[in-house]
mmCIF file of C-alpha atoms and ligand atoms in Angstrom:
data_model
loop_
_atom_site.group_PDB
_atom_site.id
_atom_site.type_symbol
_atom_site.label_atom_id
_atom_site.label_comp_id
_atom_site.label_asym_id
_atom_site.label_seq_id
_atom_site.Cartn_x
_atom_site.Cartn_y
_atom_site.Cartn_z
ATOM 1 C CA MET A 1 -0.166 -0.066 0.019
ATOM 2 C CA ILE A 2 1.085 3.491 -0.885
ATOM 3 C CA THR A 3 -0.066 6.173 1.350
ATOM 4 C CA LEU A 4 -0.165 9.846 0.024
ATOM 5 C CA ALA A 5 -0.354 12.828 2.471
ATOM 6 C CA LEU A 6 -2.227 15.665 1.079
ATOM 7 C CA SER A 7 -3.914 18.920 2.762
ATOM 8 C CA LYS A 8 -7.652 19.766 1.919
ATOM 9 C CA GLY A 9 -7.936 22.792 -0.612
ATOM 10 C CA ARG A 10 -5.671 24.009 -3.211
ATOM 11 C CA ILE A 11 -2.797 21.398 -2.527
ATOM 12 C CA PHE A 12 -5.377 18.640 -2.990
ATOM 13 C CA GLU A 13 -7.525 20.071 -5.952
ATOM 14 C CA GLU A 14 -4.037 21.012 -7.726
ATOM 15 C CA THR A 15 -2.749 17.340 -6.960
ATOM 16 C CA MET A 16 -5.785 15.571 -8.675
ATOM 17 C CA PRO A 17 -4.469 16.332 -12.506
ATOM 18 C CA LEU A 18 -1.090 14.679 -11.429
ATOM 19 C CA LEU A 19 -2.696 11.702 -9.810
ATOM 20 C CA ALA A 20 -4.635 11.374 -12.951
ATOM 21 C CA ALA A 21 -1.453 11.110 -14.984
ATOM 22 C CA ALA A 22 -0.752 8.432 -12.898
ATOM 23 C CA GLY A 23 -4.057 6.597 -13.542
ATOM 24 C CA ILE A 24 -5.362 7.365 -9.964
ATOM 25 C CA GLU A 25 -8.497 9.042 -9.090
ATOM 26 C CA VAL A 26 -9.669 9.581 -5.685
ATOM 27 C CA THR A 27 -12.983 8.304 -5.334
ATOM 28 C CA GLU A 28 -14.407 10.507 -2.553
ATOM 29 C CA ASP A 29 -15.014 14.447 -2.259
ATOM 30 C CA PRO A 30 -12.927 15.523 0.928
ATOM 31 C CA GLU A 31 -15.154 18.441 0.906
ATOM 32 C CA LYS A 32 -18.122 16.451 1.102
ATOM 33 C CA SER A 33 -17.016 13.681 3.331
ATOM 34 C CA ARG A 34 -15.636 13.461 6.791
ATOM 35 C CA LYS A 35 -13.329 10.604 6.386
ATOM 36 C CA LEU A 36 -9.527 11.330 6.647
ATOM 37 C CA ILE A 37 -8.332 8.418 4.578
ATOM 38 C CA LEU A 38 -9.705 8.383 0.905
ATOM 39 C CA ALA A 39 -9.394 5.298 -1.408
ATOM 40 C CA THR A 40 -8.494 5.715 -4.805
ATOM 41 C CA THR A 41 -9.021 3.818 -8.067
ATOM 42 C CA ASN A 42 -5.894 1.964 -7.440
ATOM 43 C CA PRO A 43 -6.474 -0.632 -4.690
ATOM 44 C CA ASP A 44 -2.737 -0.204 -3.658
ATOM 45 C CA VAL A 45 -2.980 3.681 -3.400
ATOM 46 C CA ARG A 46 -4.638 5.807 -0.676
ATOM 47 C CA VAL A 47 -4.693 9.261 0.228
ATOM 48 C CA VAL A 48 -4.565 10.706 3.872
ATOM 49 C CA LEU A 49 -6.052 14.338 4.638
ATOM 50 C CA VAL A 50 -3.763 16.341 7.072
ATOM 51 C CA ARG A 51 -3.186 19.865 7.855
ATOM 52 C CA ALA A 52 -1.100 21.550 5.377
ATOM 53 C CA SER A 53 1.729 22.209 8.019
ATOM 54 C CA ASP A 54 1.674 18.503 9.209
ATOM 55 C CA VAL A 55 2.497 16.927 5.468
ATOM 56 C CA PRO A 56 6.414 16.882 6.015
ATOM 57 C CA THR A 57 6.037 15.398 9.470
ATOM 58 C CA TYR A 58 3.766 12.552 8.169
ATOM 59 C CA VAL A 59 6.231 11.877 5.688
ATOM 60 C CA GLN A 60 9.141 12.197 7.693
ATOM 61 C CA TYR A 61 7.987 9.686 10.390
ATOM 62 C CA GLY A 62 6.623 7.295 7.795
ATOM 63 C CA GLY A 63 2.808 7.981 8.364
ATOM 64 C CA ALA A 64 2.642 8.511 4.817
ATOM 65 C CA ASP A 65 4.904 7.415 1.964
ATOM 66 C CA LEU A 66 4.790 10.548 0.023
ATOM 67 C CA GLY A 67 3.371 13.957 0.427
ATOM 68 C CA VAL A 68 2.667 17.282 -1.390
ATOM 69 C CA THR A 69 3.696 20.274 0.494
ATOM 70 C CA GLY A 70 4.462 23.992 -0.158
ATOM 71 C CA LEU A 71 7.891 24.937 -0.280
ATOM 72 C CA ASP A 72 6.952 27.407 2.529
ATOM 73 C CA VAL A 73 5.755 24.732 4.854
ATOM 74 C CA LEU A 74 8.908 22.524 3.835
ATOM 75 C CA LEU A 75 11.446 25.084 4.695
ATOM 76 C CA GLU A 76 9.879 26.106 7.921
ATOM 77 C CA HIS A 77 9.747 22.373 8.781
ATOM 78 C CA GLY A 78 13.165 21.546 7.688
ATOM 79 C CA ASN A 79 14.383 19.083 5.390
ATOM 80 C CA GLN A 80 15.359 16.251 7.619
ATOM 81 C CA GLY A 81 14.278 12.465 6.648
ATOM 82 C CA LEU A 82 12.543 13.604 3.381
ATOM 83 C CA TYR A 83 13.774 12.650 0.076
ATOM 84 C CA GLN A 84 14.513 15.036 -2.774
ATOM 85 C CA PRO A 85 11.589 17.204 -3.159
ATOM 86 C CA LEU A 86 10.513 17.307 -6.709
ATOM 87 C CA ASP A 87 9.165 20.926 -7.547
ATOM 88 C CA LEU A 88 5.558 20.183 -9.046
ATOM 89 C CA ARG A 89 4.978 23.859 -10.045
ATOM 90 C CA ILE A 90 1.235 23.879 -8.688
ATOM 91 C CA ALA A 91 -0.272 26.065 -5.681
ATOM 92 C CA ALA A 92 2.320 28.715 -6.962
ATOM 93 C CA CYS A 93 2.428 31.900 -4.932
ATOM 94 C CA ARG A 94 5.516 33.936 -3.414
ATOM 95 C CA LEU A 95 6.689 34.898 0.108
ATOM 96 C CA SER A 96 6.790 38.535 0.858
ATOM 97 C CA VAL A 97 7.120 41.285 3.468
ATOM 98 C CA ALA A 98 3.911 43.688 3.626
ATOM 99 C CA VAL A 99 3.125 46.827 5.370
ATOM 100 C CA ARG A 100 0.353 49.189 5.712
ATOM 101 C CA ALA A 101 -0.056 51.351 2.958
ATOM 102 C CA ASP A 102 0.947 54.549 5.088
ATOM 103 C CA TYR A 103 4.023 52.994 6.960
ATOM 104 C CA ASP A 104 7.313 54.038 5.461
ATOM 105 C CA TYR A 105 9.117 50.630 5.184
ATOM 106 C CA ALA A 106 11.911 51.979 3.211
ATOM 107 C CA THR A 107 12.950 54.795 5.747
ATOM 108 C CA ALA A 108 12.220 52.472 8.705
ATOM 109 C CA VAL A 109 14.877 49.932 7.263
ATOM 110 C CA ARG A 110 17.202 52.758 6.170
ATOM 111 C CA GLN A 111 17.212 54.368 9.958
ATOM 112 C CA GLY A 112 17.884 50.883 11.280
ATOM 113 C CA SER A 113 14.420 50.832 13.336
ATOM 114 C CA ARG A 114 13.646 47.680 15.082
ATOM 115 C CA LEU A 115 10.424 46.285 13.404
ATOM 116 C CA LYS A 116 7.844 44.028 14.657
ATOM 117 C CA VAL A 117 7.022 41.664 12.088
ATOM 118 C CA ALA A 118 4.219 39.103 12.554
ATOM 119 C CA THR A 119 4.121 35.757 10.520
ATOM 120 C CA LYS A 120 3.638 32.103 10.626
ATOM 121 C CA TYR A 121 6.989 31.796 9.062
ATOM 122 C CA VAL A 122 9.114 32.708 12.068
ATOM 123 C CA GLY A 123 12.267 30.672 10.794
ATOM 124 C CA LEU A 124 12.150 31.976 7.177
ATOM 125 C CA ALA A 125 11.525 35.446 8.246
ATOM 126 C CA ARG A 126 14.266 35.314 10.808
ATOM 127 C CA ASP A 127 16.772 34.265 7.993
ATOM 128 C CA PHE A 128 15.422 36.961 5.717
ATOM 129 C CA PHE A 129 15.819 39.817 8.039
ATOM 130 C CA ALA A 130 19.192 38.682 9.445
ATOM 131 C CA THR A 131 20.653 38.580 5.920
ATOM 132 C CA LYS A 132 19.347 41.964 5.449
ATOM 133 C CA GLY A 133 20.851 43.313 8.646
ATOM 134 C CA VAL A 134 17.474 44.452 9.792
ATOM 135 C CA HIS A 135 16.614 44.121 13.472
ATOM 136 C CA VAL A 136 13.295 42.449 13.809
ATOM 137 C CA ASP A 137 11.055 41.310 16.946
ATOM 138 C CA LEU A 138 9.156 38.402 15.411
ATOM 139 C CA ILE A 139 5.626 37.704 16.529
ATOM 140 C CA LYS A 140 4.324 34.245 15.854
ATOM 141 C CA LEU A 141 0.797 33.956 14.542
ATOM 142 C CA TYR A 142 -1.074 31.052 12.915
ATOM 143 C CA GLY A 143 -3.459 32.756 10.730
ATOM 144 C CA SER A 144 -4.809 35.916 9.438
ATOM 145 C CA MET A 145 -1.498 37.835 9.416
ATOM 146 C CA GLU A 146 -3.042 40.392 7.380
ATOM 147 C CA LEU A 147 -4.882 41.930 10.539
ATOM 148 C CA ALA A 148 -1.505 42.455 12.574
ATOM 149 C CA PRO A 149 -0.567 45.665 10.869
ATOM 150 C CA LEU A 150 -4.170 47.123 11.222
ATOM 151 C CA THR A 151 -4.306 46.564 14.815
ATOM 152 C CA GLY A 152 -0.960 47.881 15.829
ATOM 153 C CA LEU A 153 0.306 44.126 16.604
ATOM 154 C CA ALA A 154 3.124 44.657 14.154
ATOM 155 C CA ASP A 155 4.654 47.161 11.659
ATOM 156 C CA ALA A 156 5.029 44.317 8.850
ATOM 157 C CA ILE A 157 4.053 40.677 8.158
ATOM 158 C CA VAL A 158 5.887 38.151 6.144
ATOM 159 C CA ASP A 159 2.882 36.120 4.519
ATOM 160 C CA LEU A 160 2.091 34.433 1.140
ATOM 161 C CA VAL A 161 0.735 36.371 -2.038
ATOM 162 C CA SER A 162 -0.682 35.057 -4.823
ATOM 163 C CA THR A 163 -3.090 37.507 -6.531
ATOM 164 C CA GLY A 164 -2.649 40.294 -4.130
ATOM 165 C CA ASN A 165 -6.224 40.871 -3.543
ATOM 166 C CA THR A 166 -6.134 39.986 0.246
ATOM 167 C CA LEU A 167 -3.334 42.608 0.851
ATOM 168 C CA LYS A 168 -5.363 45.192 -1.344
ATOM 169 C CA ALA A 169 -8.734 44.582 0.526
ATOM 170 C CA ASN A 170 -6.826 45.334 3.832
ATOM 171 C CA HIS A 171 -4.898 48.317 2.444
ATOM 172 C CA LEU A 172 -1.556 46.788 2.544
ATOM 173 C CA VAL A 173 1.208 46.747 0.180
ATOM 174 C CA GLU A 174 3.998 44.356 -0.661
ATOM 175 C CA VAL A 175 7.482 45.798 -0.070
ATOM 176 C CA GLU A 176 9.657 42.850 -0.561
ATOM 177 C CA ARG A 177 9.512 39.440 -2.513
ATOM 178 C CA ILE A 178 11.348 37.155 -0.257
ATOM 179 C CA MET A 179 11.122 33.987 -2.631
ATOM 180 C CA ASP A 180 8.931 32.322 -5.164
ATOM 181 C CA ILE A 181 6.966 29.197 -3.477
ATOM 182 C CA SER A 182 5.332 26.204 -5.338
ATOM 183 C CA ALA A 183 4.369 22.900 -3.960
ATOM 184 C CA ARG A 184 6.859 19.834 -3.621
ATOM 185 C CA LEU A 185 6.512 16.196 -3.680
ATOM 186 C CA VAL A 186 8.479 14.665 -0.841
ATOM 187 C CA ILE A 187 9.137 11.121 0.027
ATOM 188 C CA ASN A 188 9.789 9.284 2.966
ATOM 189 C CA GLN A 189 13.472 7.757 2.805
ATOM 190 C CA ALA A 190 12.908 4.292 3.946
ATOM 191 C CA ALA A 191 9.684 3.926 1.974
ATOM 192 C CA LEU A 192 11.488 4.853 -1.410
ATOM 193 C CA LYS A 193 14.053 1.858 -0.545
ATOM 194 C CA LEU A 194 11.211 -0.418 0.254
ATOM 195 C CA LYS A 195 8.523 0.474 -2.280
ATOM 196 C CA ARG A 196 10.969 1.745 -4.960
ATOM 197 C CA GLU A 197 8.813 0.666 -8.013
ATOM 198 C CA PRO A 198 5.251 1.544 -7.168
ATOM 199 C CA ILE A 199 6.953 5.192 -5.865
ATOM 200 C CA ARG A 200 8.823 5.472 -9.143
ATOM 201 C CA ARG A 201 6.049 4.853 -11.051
ATOM 202 C CA ILE A 202 4.159 7.785 -9.448
ATOM 203 C CA VAL A 203 6.954 10.088 -9.497
ATOM 204 C CA GLU A 204 7.506 9.573 -12.941
ATOM 205 C CA ALA A 205 3.981 10.132 -13.817
ATOM 206 C CA PHE A 206 3.713 13.406 -11.652
ATOM 207 C CA GLU A 207 7.006 14.531 -13.408
ATOM 208 C CA SER A 208 5.229 13.800 -16.818
ATOM 209 C CA ALA A 209 2.210 16.017 -15.751
ATOM 210 C CA ILE A 210 3.882 19.010 -14.269
ATOM 211 C CA PRO A 211 2.472 22.049 -15.609
ATOM 212 C CA SER A 212 5.238 23.547 -18.240
ATOM 213 C CA VAL A 213 6.621 27.166 -16.984
ATOM 214 C CA ALA A 214 5.157 28.677 -20.378
ATOM 215 C CA ALA A 215 1.594 27.752 -19.273
ATOM 216 C CA GLN A 216 1.844 29.588 -16.033
HETATM 217 O O1 PRT B 1 -5.860 26.924 5.947
HETATM 218 P P1 PRT B 1 -4.699 26.168 6.898
HETATM 219 O O2 PRT B 1 -4.517 27.001 8.097
HETATM 220 O O3 PRT B 1 -5.425 24.855 7.260
HETATM 221 O O4 PRT B 1 -3.691 25.701 6.195
HETATM 222 P P2 PRT B 1 -2.798 26.668 5.113
HETATM 223 O O5 PRT B 1 -3.097 27.804 5.165
HETATM 224 O O6 PRT B 1 -1.135 26.349 5.489
HETATM 225 O O7 PRT B 1 -3.176 25.695 3.898
HETATM 226 P P3 PRT B 1 -3.721 26.278 2.685
HETATM 227 O O8 PRT B 1 -4.427 25.133 1.927
HETATM 228 O O9 PRT B 1 -4.317 27.606 2.631
HETATM 229 O O10 PRT B 1 -2.262 26.302 1.754
HETATM 230 C C1 PRT B 1 -1.284 25.327 1.595
HETATM 231 C C2 PRT B 1 -0.390 25.988 0.526
HETATM 232 O O11 PRT B 1 -0.705 26.511 -0.638
HETATM 233 C C3 PRT B 1 0.597 26.845 1.199
HETATM 234 O O12 PRT B 1 1.518 26.194 2.112
HETATM 235 C C4 PRT B 1 1.387 27.409 -0.030
HETATM 236 O O13 PRT B 1 2.525 26.748 -0.400
HETATM 237 C C5 PRT B 1 0.084 27.355 -1.011
HETATM 238 N N1 PRT B 1 -0.327 28.581 -1.503
HETATM 239 C C6 PRT B 1 -0.641 29.257 -2.747
HETATM 240 C C7 PRT B 1 -1.093 29.600 -0.611
HETATM 241 C C8 PRT B 1 -1.577 30.535 -1.595
HETATM 242 N N2 PRT B 1 -1.273 30.292 -2.724
HETATM 243 C C9 PRT B 1 -2.266 31.831 -0.827
HETATM 244 N N3 PRT B 1 -2.563 32.705 -1.507
HETATM 245 N N4 PRT B 1 -1.309 29.319 0.714
HETATM 246 C C10 PRT B 1 -2.024 30.441 1.315
HETATM 247 N N5 PRT B 1 -2.398 31.608 0.533
HETATM 248 C C11 PRT B 1 -2.935 32.601 1.327
HETATM 249 C C12 PRT B 1 -1.991 33.824 1.878
HETATM 250 O O14 PRT B 1 -1.784 33.163 3.199
HETATM 251 C C13 PRT B 1 -2.919 35.020 2.138
HETATM 252 O O15 PRT B 1 -3.745 34.854 3.362
HETATM 253 O O16 PRT B 1 -4.022 33.442 0.618
HETATM 254 C C14 PRT B 1 -3.997 35.009 0.845
HETATM 255 C C15 PRT B 1 -3.588 35.585 -0.363
HETATM 256 O O17 PRT B 1 -4.164 35.171 -1.459
HETATM 257 P P4 PRT B 1 -4.042 36.420 -2.546
HETATM 258 O O18 PRT B 1 -4.514 35.775 -3.697
HETATM 259 O O19 PRT B 1 -5.296 37.339 -1.887
HETATM 260 O O20 PRT B 1 -2.744 37.207 -2.820
HETATM 261 MG MG1 MG B 2 -5.193 28.808 4.417
#
């Protein structure tokens, strides 16, 4: 049995065409079912639904053989115990710094001010500002980062941006682009040895179905 860890929402939806390329279809709709283990048209492959930030943990400890996870989640988790992530080029977005439209970020940075930065990505944010030589107090949040600058909790946020509509709706502006993000296929190292053939078939099918750069 091959177990693939996915999170509900965009990762699940955007992984479906890749699975289809491997001849695999999930037979239940995760938005309608309360089940956490979903069968597929391949009796040897099942999908487990976990929180997006838990996908690397499931794969690292063998709760799943494979998983699809954002590069943001993967870098924040650390790469330990996970085999060579394949860039699937799905769920694309970018990790950025954003501030209130009336906040003068450039001047604050130039003057060496200490910035209060709210984020779910404490590790990535720490590395980014350390490299820039900007002093920051990091405030860990679990969601709705956009609210932090509006309430005075923080001067800036580090969050994912895709269309930019959420920032715009909350009168925030993107002031730095930290990195481009897309989803990765991660593989448990032991599973790769023990289930080499079936895993290789899935990886090859995924590779053949990765959206081309031109199509994005
Ligand atoms: O929602 P939950 O707390 O359960 O978990 P999650 O937010 O980690 O999961 P999910 O499904 O929202 O995101 C899974 C993965 O999708 C992330 O780890 C990213 O790699 C990727 N991804 C791609 C995104 C986005 N695009 C994205 N736009 N994840 C989140 N967003 C959010 C962003 O945080 C912001 O709040 O969407 C909002 C911005 O979108 P725009 O289009 O308004 O700019
Ligand atoms: Mg979300």
